[in-house]
Amino acid sequence: MSPDAHGRPPSYARVSLAIMTSGREANLLGNIHGGEIVKLADSTAGAVAQRHSGGPAVTAALDEMAFLEPVHVGDIVRTFGQVNWAGRSSMEIGVRVEAQPWNDPSTTGLHVASAYFVFVAIDEDGHAREVPALLPETPKEVRRMREAEIRRAHRLARRAEIESGRAGT
Ligand SMILES: CC(C)(COP(=O)(O)OP(=O)(O)OC[C@H]1O[C@@H](n2cnc3c(N)ncnc32)[C@H](O)[C@@H]1OP(=O)(O)O)[C@@H](O)C(=O)NCCC(=O)NCCS
């Protein structure tokens, strides 16, 4: 029996990325462009999905990206990503983004954004393929999985309702 047969815990695929921001990523207000944060979070989630599923995975959806604080030029931006939920071929990846001034190690990372990504594992033909189950190990991971199931139910219901509305027009 393969080591993946019973699934993988969230800790298996956890990924953290970091960049030091510069004027190249600034918007017209002089802060870091939100799209740069989205891209870094998407890259983090992609690495998590690849690790958990053991192969290629693509972004299928992104929802609830909340920007809580501005990120300033010169901040070190760090992401923390992990699988919250895994289905047949899709996974919800949660990404937390923190910022810290590059020259001040005395401050703790400020929580500046969070996002939930849906990734789908694909085979060489681009078709959805099965992923290992997720085996939460801590109460926090169980809570994340439960909340991810609620978000998934809402996503699928919203999509189904929109599609049925379009079919009737
Ligand atoms: C993602 C993709 C592979 C899904 O293909 P599909 O034919 O819809 O696949 P399925 O209908 O079999 O769905 C596969 C899984 O994805 C989930 N899914 C697909 N779209 C979803 C969405 N918008 N929101 C939530 N889940 C979604 C399904 O619920 C299913 O989950 P499960 O297998 O865990 O039950 C396909 O839409 C695709 O290739 N999209 C482009 C992805 C891409 O290029 N991303 C980069 C951004 S440019």
PDB file of C-alpha atoms and ligand atoms in Angstrom:
ATOM      1  CA  MET A   1       0.000   0.000   0.000  1.00  0.00           C
ATOM      2  CA  SER A   2       1.440   3.394  -0.946  1.00  0.00           C
ATOM      3  CA  PRO A   3       2.237   5.896   1.840  1.00  0.00           C
ATOM      4  CA  ASP A   4      -0.455   8.182   0.363  1.00  0.00           C
ATOM      5  CA  ALA A   5      -3.220   5.595   0.490  1.00  0.00           C
ATOM      6  CA  HIS A   6      -4.607   6.926   3.758  1.00  0.00           C
ATOM      7  CA  GLY A   7      -4.017  10.588   2.945  1.00  0.00           C
ATOM      8  CA  ARG A   8      -1.683  13.302   4.087  1.00  0.00           C
ATOM      9  CA  PRO A   9      -1.806  15.732   7.011  1.00  0.00           C
ATOM     10  CA  PRO A  10      -1.819  19.516   6.325  1.00  0.00           C
ATOM     11  CA  SER A  11       1.732  19.714   7.696  1.00  0.00           C
ATOM     12  CA  TYR A  12       3.027  17.568   4.797  1.00  0.00           C
ATOM     13  CA  ALA A  13       2.436  20.242   2.160  1.00  0.00           C
ATOM     14  CA  ARG A  14       2.856  23.479   4.103  1.00  0.00           C
ATOM     15  CA  VAL A  15       4.762  26.178   2.181  1.00  0.00           C
ATOM     16  CA  SER A  16       6.076  29.617   3.101  1.00  0.00           C
ATOM     17  CA  LEU A  17       7.422  32.125   0.559  1.00  0.00           C
ATOM     18  CA  ALA A  18       8.930  35.562   1.103  1.00  0.00           C
ATOM     19  CA  ILE A  19       9.884  38.589  -0.973  1.00  0.00           C
ATOM     20  CA  MET A  20      11.450  41.934  -0.123  1.00  0.00           C
ATOM     21  CA  THR A  21       9.239  44.553  -1.771  1.00  0.00           C
ATOM     22  CA  SER A  22      10.613  47.459  -3.804  1.00  0.00           C
ATOM     23  CA  GLY A  23       9.351  50.443  -5.788  1.00  0.00           C
ATOM     24  CA  ARG A  24       8.793  48.135  -8.779  1.00  0.00           C
ATOM     25  CA  GLU A  25       5.748  46.639  -7.030  1.00  0.00           C
ATOM     26  CA  ALA A  26       4.301  49.984  -5.878  1.00  0.00           C
ATOM     27  CA  ASN A  27       0.928  51.395  -6.931  1.00  0.00           C
ATOM     28  CA  LEU A  28       0.127  55.075  -7.563  1.00  0.00           C
ATOM     29  CA  LEU A  29      -0.298  55.686  -3.821  1.00  0.00           C
ATOM     30  CA  GLY A  30       3.206  54.404  -3.127  1.00  0.00           C
ATOM     31  CA  ASN A  31       2.086  51.212  -1.397  1.00  0.00           C
ATOM     32  CA  ILE A  32       2.471  47.681  -2.727  1.00  0.00           C
ATOM     33  CA  HIS A  33      -0.020  46.795  -5.465  1.00  0.00           C
ATOM     34  CA  GLY A  34      -2.666  44.315  -4.293  1.00  0.00           C
ATOM     35  CA  GLY A  35      -2.082  42.206  -7.408  1.00  0.00           C
ATOM     36  CA  GLU A  36       1.487  41.532  -6.289  1.00  0.00           C
ATOM     37  CA  ILE A  37       0.154  40.115  -3.033  1.00  0.00           C
ATOM     38  CA  VAL A  38      -2.384  37.991  -4.930  1.00  0.00           C
ATOM     39  CA  LYS A  39       0.377  36.619  -7.187  1.00  0.00           C
ATOM     40  CA  LEU A  40       2.608  35.677  -4.270  1.00  0.00           C
ATOM     41  CA  ALA A  41      -0.319  34.040  -2.476  1.00  0.00           C
ATOM     42  CA  ASP A  42      -1.284  32.146  -5.666  1.00  0.00           C
ATOM     43  CA  SER A  43       2.305  30.910  -6.091  1.00  0.00           C
ATOM     44  CA  THR A  44       2.311  29.742  -2.479  1.00  0.00           C
ATOM     45  CA  ALA A  45      -0.997  27.934  -2.886  1.00  0.00           C
ATOM     46  CA  GLY A  46       0.244  26.360  -6.131  1.00  0.00           C
ATOM     47  CA  ALA A  47       3.292  24.918  -4.376  1.00  0.00           C
ATOM     48  CA  VAL A  48       1.094  23.585  -1.557  1.00  0.00           C
ATOM     49  CA  ALA A  49      -1.296  21.965  -4.061  1.00  0.00           C
ATOM     50  CA  GLN A  50       1.585  20.430  -6.027  1.00  0.00           C
ATOM     51  CA  ARG A  51       3.078  18.961  -2.835  1.00  0.00           C
ATOM     52  CA  HIS A  52      -0.178  17.568  -1.465  1.00  0.00           C
ATOM     53  CA  SER A  53      -1.307  16.092  -4.784  1.00  0.00           C
ATOM     54  CA  GLY A  54       2.133  14.934  -5.901  1.00  0.00           C
ATOM     55  CA  GLY A  55       1.906  16.566  -9.342  1.00  0.00           C
ATOM     56  CA  PRO A  56       0.586  19.491 -11.374  1.00  0.00           C
ATOM     57  CA  ALA A  57      -2.391  21.474 -10.109  1.00  0.00           C
ATOM     58  CA  VAL A  58      -4.068  24.608 -11.468  1.00  0.00           C
ATOM     59  CA  THR A  59      -5.922  27.496  -9.834  1.00  0.00           C
ATOM     60  CA  ALA A  60      -9.652  26.914 -10.330  1.00  0.00           C
ATOM     61  CA  ALA A  61     -10.976  29.688  -8.094  1.00  0.00           C
ATOM     62  CA  LEU A  62      -9.928  32.327  -5.637  1.00  0.00           C
ATOM     63  CA  ASP A  63     -12.334  33.776  -3.144  1.00  0.00           C
ATOM     64  CA  GLU A  64     -12.412  35.850  -0.014  1.00  0.00           C
ATOM     65  CA  MET A  65      -9.073  37.598  -0.495  1.00  0.00           C
ATOM     66  CA  ALA A  66      -9.244  40.092   2.335  1.00  0.00           C
ATOM     67  CA  PHE A  67      -6.731  42.985   2.406  1.00  0.00           C
ATOM     68  CA  LEU A  68      -6.488  44.084   6.022  1.00  0.00           C
ATOM     69  CA  GLU A  69      -3.563  46.556   6.044  1.00  0.00           C
ATOM     70  CA  PRO A  70      -1.487  48.375   3.406  1.00  0.00           C
ATOM     71  CA  VAL A  71       1.922  46.904   2.553  1.00  0.00           C
ATOM     72  CA  HIS A  72       4.718  49.468   2.290  1.00  0.00           C
ATOM     73  CA  VAL A  73       7.692  49.576  -0.063  1.00  0.00           C
ATOM     74  CA  GLY A  74      10.590  47.909   1.743  1.00  0.00           C
ATOM     75  CA  ASP A  75       8.432  45.497   3.723  1.00  0.00           C
ATOM     76  CA  ILE A  76       9.361  41.834   3.771  1.00  0.00           C
ATOM     77  CA  VAL A  77       6.196  39.985   2.794  1.00  0.00           C
ATOM     78  CA  ARG A  78       5.824  36.383   3.938  1.00  0.00           C
ATOM     79  CA  THR A  79       3.140  33.892   3.016  1.00  0.00           C
ATOM     80  CA  PHE A  80       2.066  30.780   4.913  1.00  0.00           C
ATOM     81  CA  GLY A  81      -0.026  28.261   2.983  1.00  0.00           C
ATOM     82  CA  GLN A  82      -1.565  24.890   3.753  1.00  0.00           C
ATOM     83  CA  VAL A  83      -4.317  22.572   2.582  1.00  0.00           C
ATOM     84  CA  ASN A  84      -7.581  23.196   4.459  1.00  0.00           C
ATOM     85  CA  TRP A  85      -9.667  20.617   2.657  1.00  0.00           C
ATOM     86  CA  ALA A  86      -9.236  17.994  -0.067  1.00  0.00           C
ATOM     87  CA  GLY A  87     -11.993  16.423  -2.172  1.00  0.00           C
ATOM     88  CA  ARG A  88     -11.805  14.035  -5.130  1.00  0.00           C
ATOM     89  CA  SER A  89      -9.587  16.204  -7.325  1.00  0.00           C
ATOM     90  CA  SER A  90      -9.847  19.666  -5.759  1.00  0.00           C
ATOM     91  CA  MET A  91      -8.208  21.186  -2.704  1.00  0.00           C
ATOM     92  CA  GLU A  92      -8.851  24.368  -0.762  1.00  0.00           C
ATOM     93  CA  ILE A  93      -5.597  26.078   0.153  1.00  0.00           C
ATOM     94  CA  GLY A  94      -5.589  28.803   2.788  1.00  0.00           C
ATOM     95  CA  VAL A  95      -2.865  31.459   2.565  1.00  0.00           C
ATOM     96  CA  ARG A  96      -1.999  33.974   5.258  1.00  0.00           C
ATOM     97  CA  VAL A  97       0.164  36.967   4.322  1.00  0.00           C
ATOM     98  CA  GLU A  98       2.278  38.897   6.803  1.00  0.00           C
ATOM     99  CA  ALA A  99       4.466  42.002   6.384  1.00  0.00           C
ATOM    100  CA  GLN A 100       7.386  43.279   8.427  1.00  0.00           C
ATOM    101  CA  PRO A 101       9.625  46.333   7.829  1.00  0.00           C
ATOM    102  CA  TRP A 102      12.881  45.087   6.252  1.00  0.00           C
ATOM    103  CA  ASN A 103      15.043  46.994   8.743  1.00  0.00           C
ATOM    104  CA  ASP A 104      13.160  46.390  11.984  1.00  0.00           C
ATOM    105  CA  PRO A 105      13.290  42.811  13.298  1.00  0.00           C
ATOM    106  CA  SER A 106      11.768  43.924  16.612  1.00  0.00           C
ATOM    107  CA  THR A 107       8.260  44.086  15.122  1.00  0.00           C
ATOM    108  CA  THR A 108       6.289  40.896  14.692  1.00  0.00           C
ATOM    109  CA  GLY A 109       4.809  40.187  11.255  1.00  0.00           C
ATOM    110  CA  LEU A 110       1.611  42.149  10.660  1.00  0.00           C
ATOM    111  CA  HIS A 111      -1.276  40.119   9.228  1.00  0.00           C
ATOM    112  CA  VAL A 112      -2.013  42.028   5.994  1.00  0.00           C
ATOM    113  CA  ALA A 113      -4.098  39.599   3.933  1.00  0.00           C
ATOM    114  CA  SER A 114      -5.691  36.158   3.775  1.00  0.00           C
ATOM    115  CA  ALA A 115      -7.082  34.177   0.874  1.00  0.00           C
ATOM    116  CA  TYR A 116      -8.716  30.871   0.011  1.00  0.00           C
ATOM    117  CA  PHE A 117      -7.767  29.218  -3.280  1.00  0.00           C
ATOM    118  CA  VAL A 118      -9.324  26.211  -4.978  1.00  0.00           C
ATOM    119  CA  PHE A 119      -6.743  24.169  -6.885  1.00  0.00           C
ATOM    120  CA  VAL A 120      -7.529  21.178  -9.078  1.00  0.00           C
ATOM    121  CA  ALA A 121      -4.929  18.476  -9.675  1.00  0.00           C
ATOM    122  CA  ILE A 122      -4.585  17.622 -13.361  1.00  0.00           C
ATOM    123  CA  ASP A 123      -3.053  14.799 -15.383  1.00  0.00           C
ATOM    124  CA  GLU A 124      -0.928  15.167 -18.520  1.00  0.00           C
ATOM    125  CA  ASP A 125      -4.085  15.683 -20.624  1.00  0.00           C
ATOM    126  CA  GLY A 126      -5.292  18.502 -18.378  1.00  0.00           C
ATOM    127  CA  HIS A 127      -8.083  16.391 -16.859  1.00  0.00           C
ATOM    128  CA  ALA A 128      -8.857  16.442 -13.145  1.00  0.00           C
ATOM    129  CA  ARG A 129      -7.115  13.605 -11.267  1.00  0.00           C
ATOM    130  CA  GLU A 130      -7.611  12.219  -7.772  1.00  0.00           C
ATOM    131  CA  VAL A 131      -5.730  13.673  -4.815  1.00  0.00           C
ATOM    132  CA  PRO A 132      -4.828  12.102  -1.452  1.00  0.00           C
ATOM    133  CA  ALA A 133      -7.347  12.682   1.342  1.00  0.00           C
ATOM    134  CA  LEU A 134      -6.544  15.301   3.972  1.00  0.00           C
ATOM    135  CA  LEU A 135      -5.942  14.000   7.490  1.00  0.00           C
ATOM    136  CA  PRO A 136      -6.211  16.872   9.971  1.00  0.00           C
ATOM    137  CA  GLU A 137      -4.189  16.262  13.129  1.00  0.00           C
ATOM    138  CA  THR A 138      -5.014  19.187  15.408  1.00  0.00           C
ATOM    139  CA  PRO A 139      -8.280  20.823  16.541  1.00  0.00           C
ATOM    140  CA  LYS A 140      -7.334  23.914  14.508  1.00  0.00           C
ATOM    141  CA  GLU A 141      -6.906  21.804  11.373  1.00  0.00           C
ATOM    142  CA  VAL A 142     -10.250  20.105  12.010  1.00  0.00           C
ATOM    143  CA  ARG A 143     -11.880  23.544  12.357  1.00  0.00           C
ATOM    144  CA  ARG A 144     -10.253  24.745   9.109  1.00  0.00           C
ATOM    145  CA  MET A 145     -11.516  21.653   7.286  1.00  0.00           C
ATOM    146  CA  ARG A 146     -15.056  22.147   8.604  1.00  0.00           C
ATOM    147  CA  GLU A 147     -15.075  25.825   7.583  1.00  0.00           C
ATOM    148  CA  ALA A 148     -13.640  24.955   4.146  1.00  0.00           C
ATOM    149  CA  GLU A 149     -16.549  22.525   3.618  1.00  0.00           C
ATOM    150  CA  ILE A 150     -18.970  25.378   4.290  1.00  0.00           C
ATOM    151  CA  ARG A 151     -17.172  27.616   1.761  1.00  0.00           C
ATOM    152  CA  ARG A 152     -17.179  24.801  -0.821  1.00  0.00           C
ATOM    153  CA  ALA A 153     -20.916  24.248  -0.386  1.00  0.00           C
ATOM    154  CA  HIS A 154     -21.493  27.981  -0.909  1.00  0.00           C
ATOM    155  CA  ARG A 155     -19.218  28.112  -3.984  1.00  0.00           C
ATOM    156  CA  LEU A 156     -20.925  25.165  -5.658  1.00  0.00           C
ATOM    157  CA  ALA A 157     -24.415  26.424  -4.783  1.00  0.00           C
ATOM    158  CA  ARG A 158     -23.625  29.895  -6.162  1.00  0.00           C
ATOM    159  CA  ARG A 159     -22.219  28.423  -9.374  1.00  0.00           C
ATOM    160  CA  ALA A 160     -25.198  26.080  -9.813  1.00  0.00           C
ATOM    161  CA  GLU A 161     -27.687  28.888  -9.248  1.00  0.00           C
ATOM    162  CA  ILE A 162     -25.958  31.186 -11.751  1.00  0.00           C
ATOM    163  CA  GLU A 163     -25.785  28.385 -14.329  1.00  0.00           C
ATOM    164  CA  SER A 164     -29.446  27.483 -13.910  1.00  0.00           C
ATOM    165  CA  GLY A 165     -30.385  31.167 -14.211  1.00  0.00           C
ATOM    166  CA  ARG A 166     -28.428  31.453 -17.464  1.00  0.00           C
ATOM    167  CA  ALA A 167     -29.958  28.254 -18.828  1.00  0.00           C
ATOM    168  CA  GLY A 168     -33.385  29.855 -18.414  1.00  0.00           C
ATOM    169  CA  THR A 169     -32.511  33.074 -20.317  1.00  0.00           C
TER     170      THR A 169
HETATM  171  C1  LIG B   1      -9.888  23.621 -13.066  1.00  0.00           C
HETATM  172  C2  LIG B   1     -10.311  22.699 -14.206  1.00  0.00           C
HETATM  173  C3  LIG B   1      -9.212  21.644 -14.455  1.00  0.00           C
HETATM  174  C4  LIG B   1     -11.583  21.972 -13.743  1.00  0.00           C
HETATM  175  O1  LIG B   1     -12.013  21.204 -14.821  1.00  0.00           O
HETATM  176  P1  LIG B   1     -13.500  20.627 -14.806  1.00  0.00           P
HETATM  177  O2  LIG B   1     -13.733  19.934 -16.106  1.00  0.00           O
HETATM  178  O3  LIG B   1     -14.457  21.673 -14.359  1.00  0.00           O
HETATM  179  O4  LIG B   1     -13.376  19.503 -13.750  1.00  0.00           O
HETATM  180  P2  LIG B   1     -14.530  18.866 -12.890  1.00  0.00           P
HETATM  181  O5  LIG B   1     -15.885  19.364 -13.265  1.00  0.00           O
HETATM  182  O6  LIG B   1     -14.272  17.382 -12.914  1.00  0.00           O
HETATM  183  O7  LIG B   1     -14.208  19.438 -11.434  1.00  0.00           O
HETATM  184  C5  LIG B   1     -13.007  19.057 -10.799  1.00  0.00           C
HETATM  185  C6  LIG B   1     -13.060  19.532  -9.360  1.00  0.00           C
HETATM  186  O8  LIG B   1     -12.884  20.943  -9.330  1.00  0.00           O
HETATM  187  C7  LIG B   1     -13.918  21.542  -8.587  1.00  0.00           C
HETATM  188  N1  LIG B   1     -14.130  22.852  -9.188  1.00  0.00           N
HETATM  189  C8  LIG B   1     -14.047  23.195 -10.488  1.00  0.00           C
HETATM  190  N2  LIG B   1     -14.296  24.506 -10.654  1.00  0.00           N
HETATM  191  C9  LIG B   1     -14.529  25.005  -9.403  1.00  0.00           C
HETATM  192  C10 LIG B   1     -14.847  26.288  -8.888  1.00  0.00           C
HETATM  193  N3  LIG B   1     -14.992  27.345  -9.696  1.00  0.00           N
HETATM  194  N4  LIG B   1     -15.029  26.420  -7.565  1.00  0.00           N
HETATM  195  C11 LIG B   1     -14.894  25.362  -6.748  1.00  0.00           C
HETATM  196  N5  LIG B   1     -14.581  24.114  -7.172  1.00  0.00           N
HETATM  197  C12 LIG B   1     -14.421  23.948  -8.480  1.00  0.00           C
HETATM  198  C13 LIG B   1     -15.093  20.586  -8.733  1.00  0.00           C
HETATM  199  O9  LIG B   1     -16.016  20.751  -7.673  1.00  0.00           O
HETATM  200  C14 LIG B   1     -14.368  19.252  -8.635  1.00  0.00           C
HETATM  201  O10 LIG B   1     -14.030  18.986  -7.261  1.00  0.00           O
HETATM  202  P3  LIG B   1     -13.844  17.477  -6.687  1.00  0.00           P
HETATM  203  O11 LIG B   1     -13.223  16.639  -7.766  1.00  0.00           O
HETATM  204  O12 LIG B   1     -12.895  17.629  -5.538  1.00  0.00           O
HETATM  205  O13 LIG B   1     -15.182  17.012  -6.283  1.00  0.00           O
HETATM  206  C15 LIG B   1     -10.594  23.462 -15.520  1.00  0.00           C
HETATM  207  O14 LIG B   1     -11.708  24.316 -15.328  1.00  0.00           O
HETATM  208  C16 LIG B   1      -9.400  24.280 -15.961  1.00  0.00           C
HETATM  209  O15 LIG B   1      -8.451  23.761 -16.545  1.00  0.00           O
HETATM  210  N6  LIG B   1      -9.449  25.600 -15.696  1.00  0.00           N
HETATM  211  C17 LIG B   1      -8.309  26.487 -16.020  1.00  0.00           C
HETATM  212  C18 LIG B   1      -7.329  26.486 -14.864  1.00  0.00           C
HETATM  213  C19 LIG B   1      -6.161  27.410 -15.109  1.00  0.00           C
HETATM  214  O16 LIG B   1      -5.598  27.452 -16.178  1.00  0.00           O
HETATM  215  N7  LIG B   1      -5.790  28.155 -14.068  1.00  0.00           N
HETATM  216  C20 LIG B   1      -4.723  29.089 -14.135  1.00  0.00           C
HETATM  217  C21 LIG B   1      -5.258  30.465 -14.181  1.00  0.00           C
HETATM  218  S1  LIG B   1      -4.928  31.225 -15.719  1.00  0.00           S
END
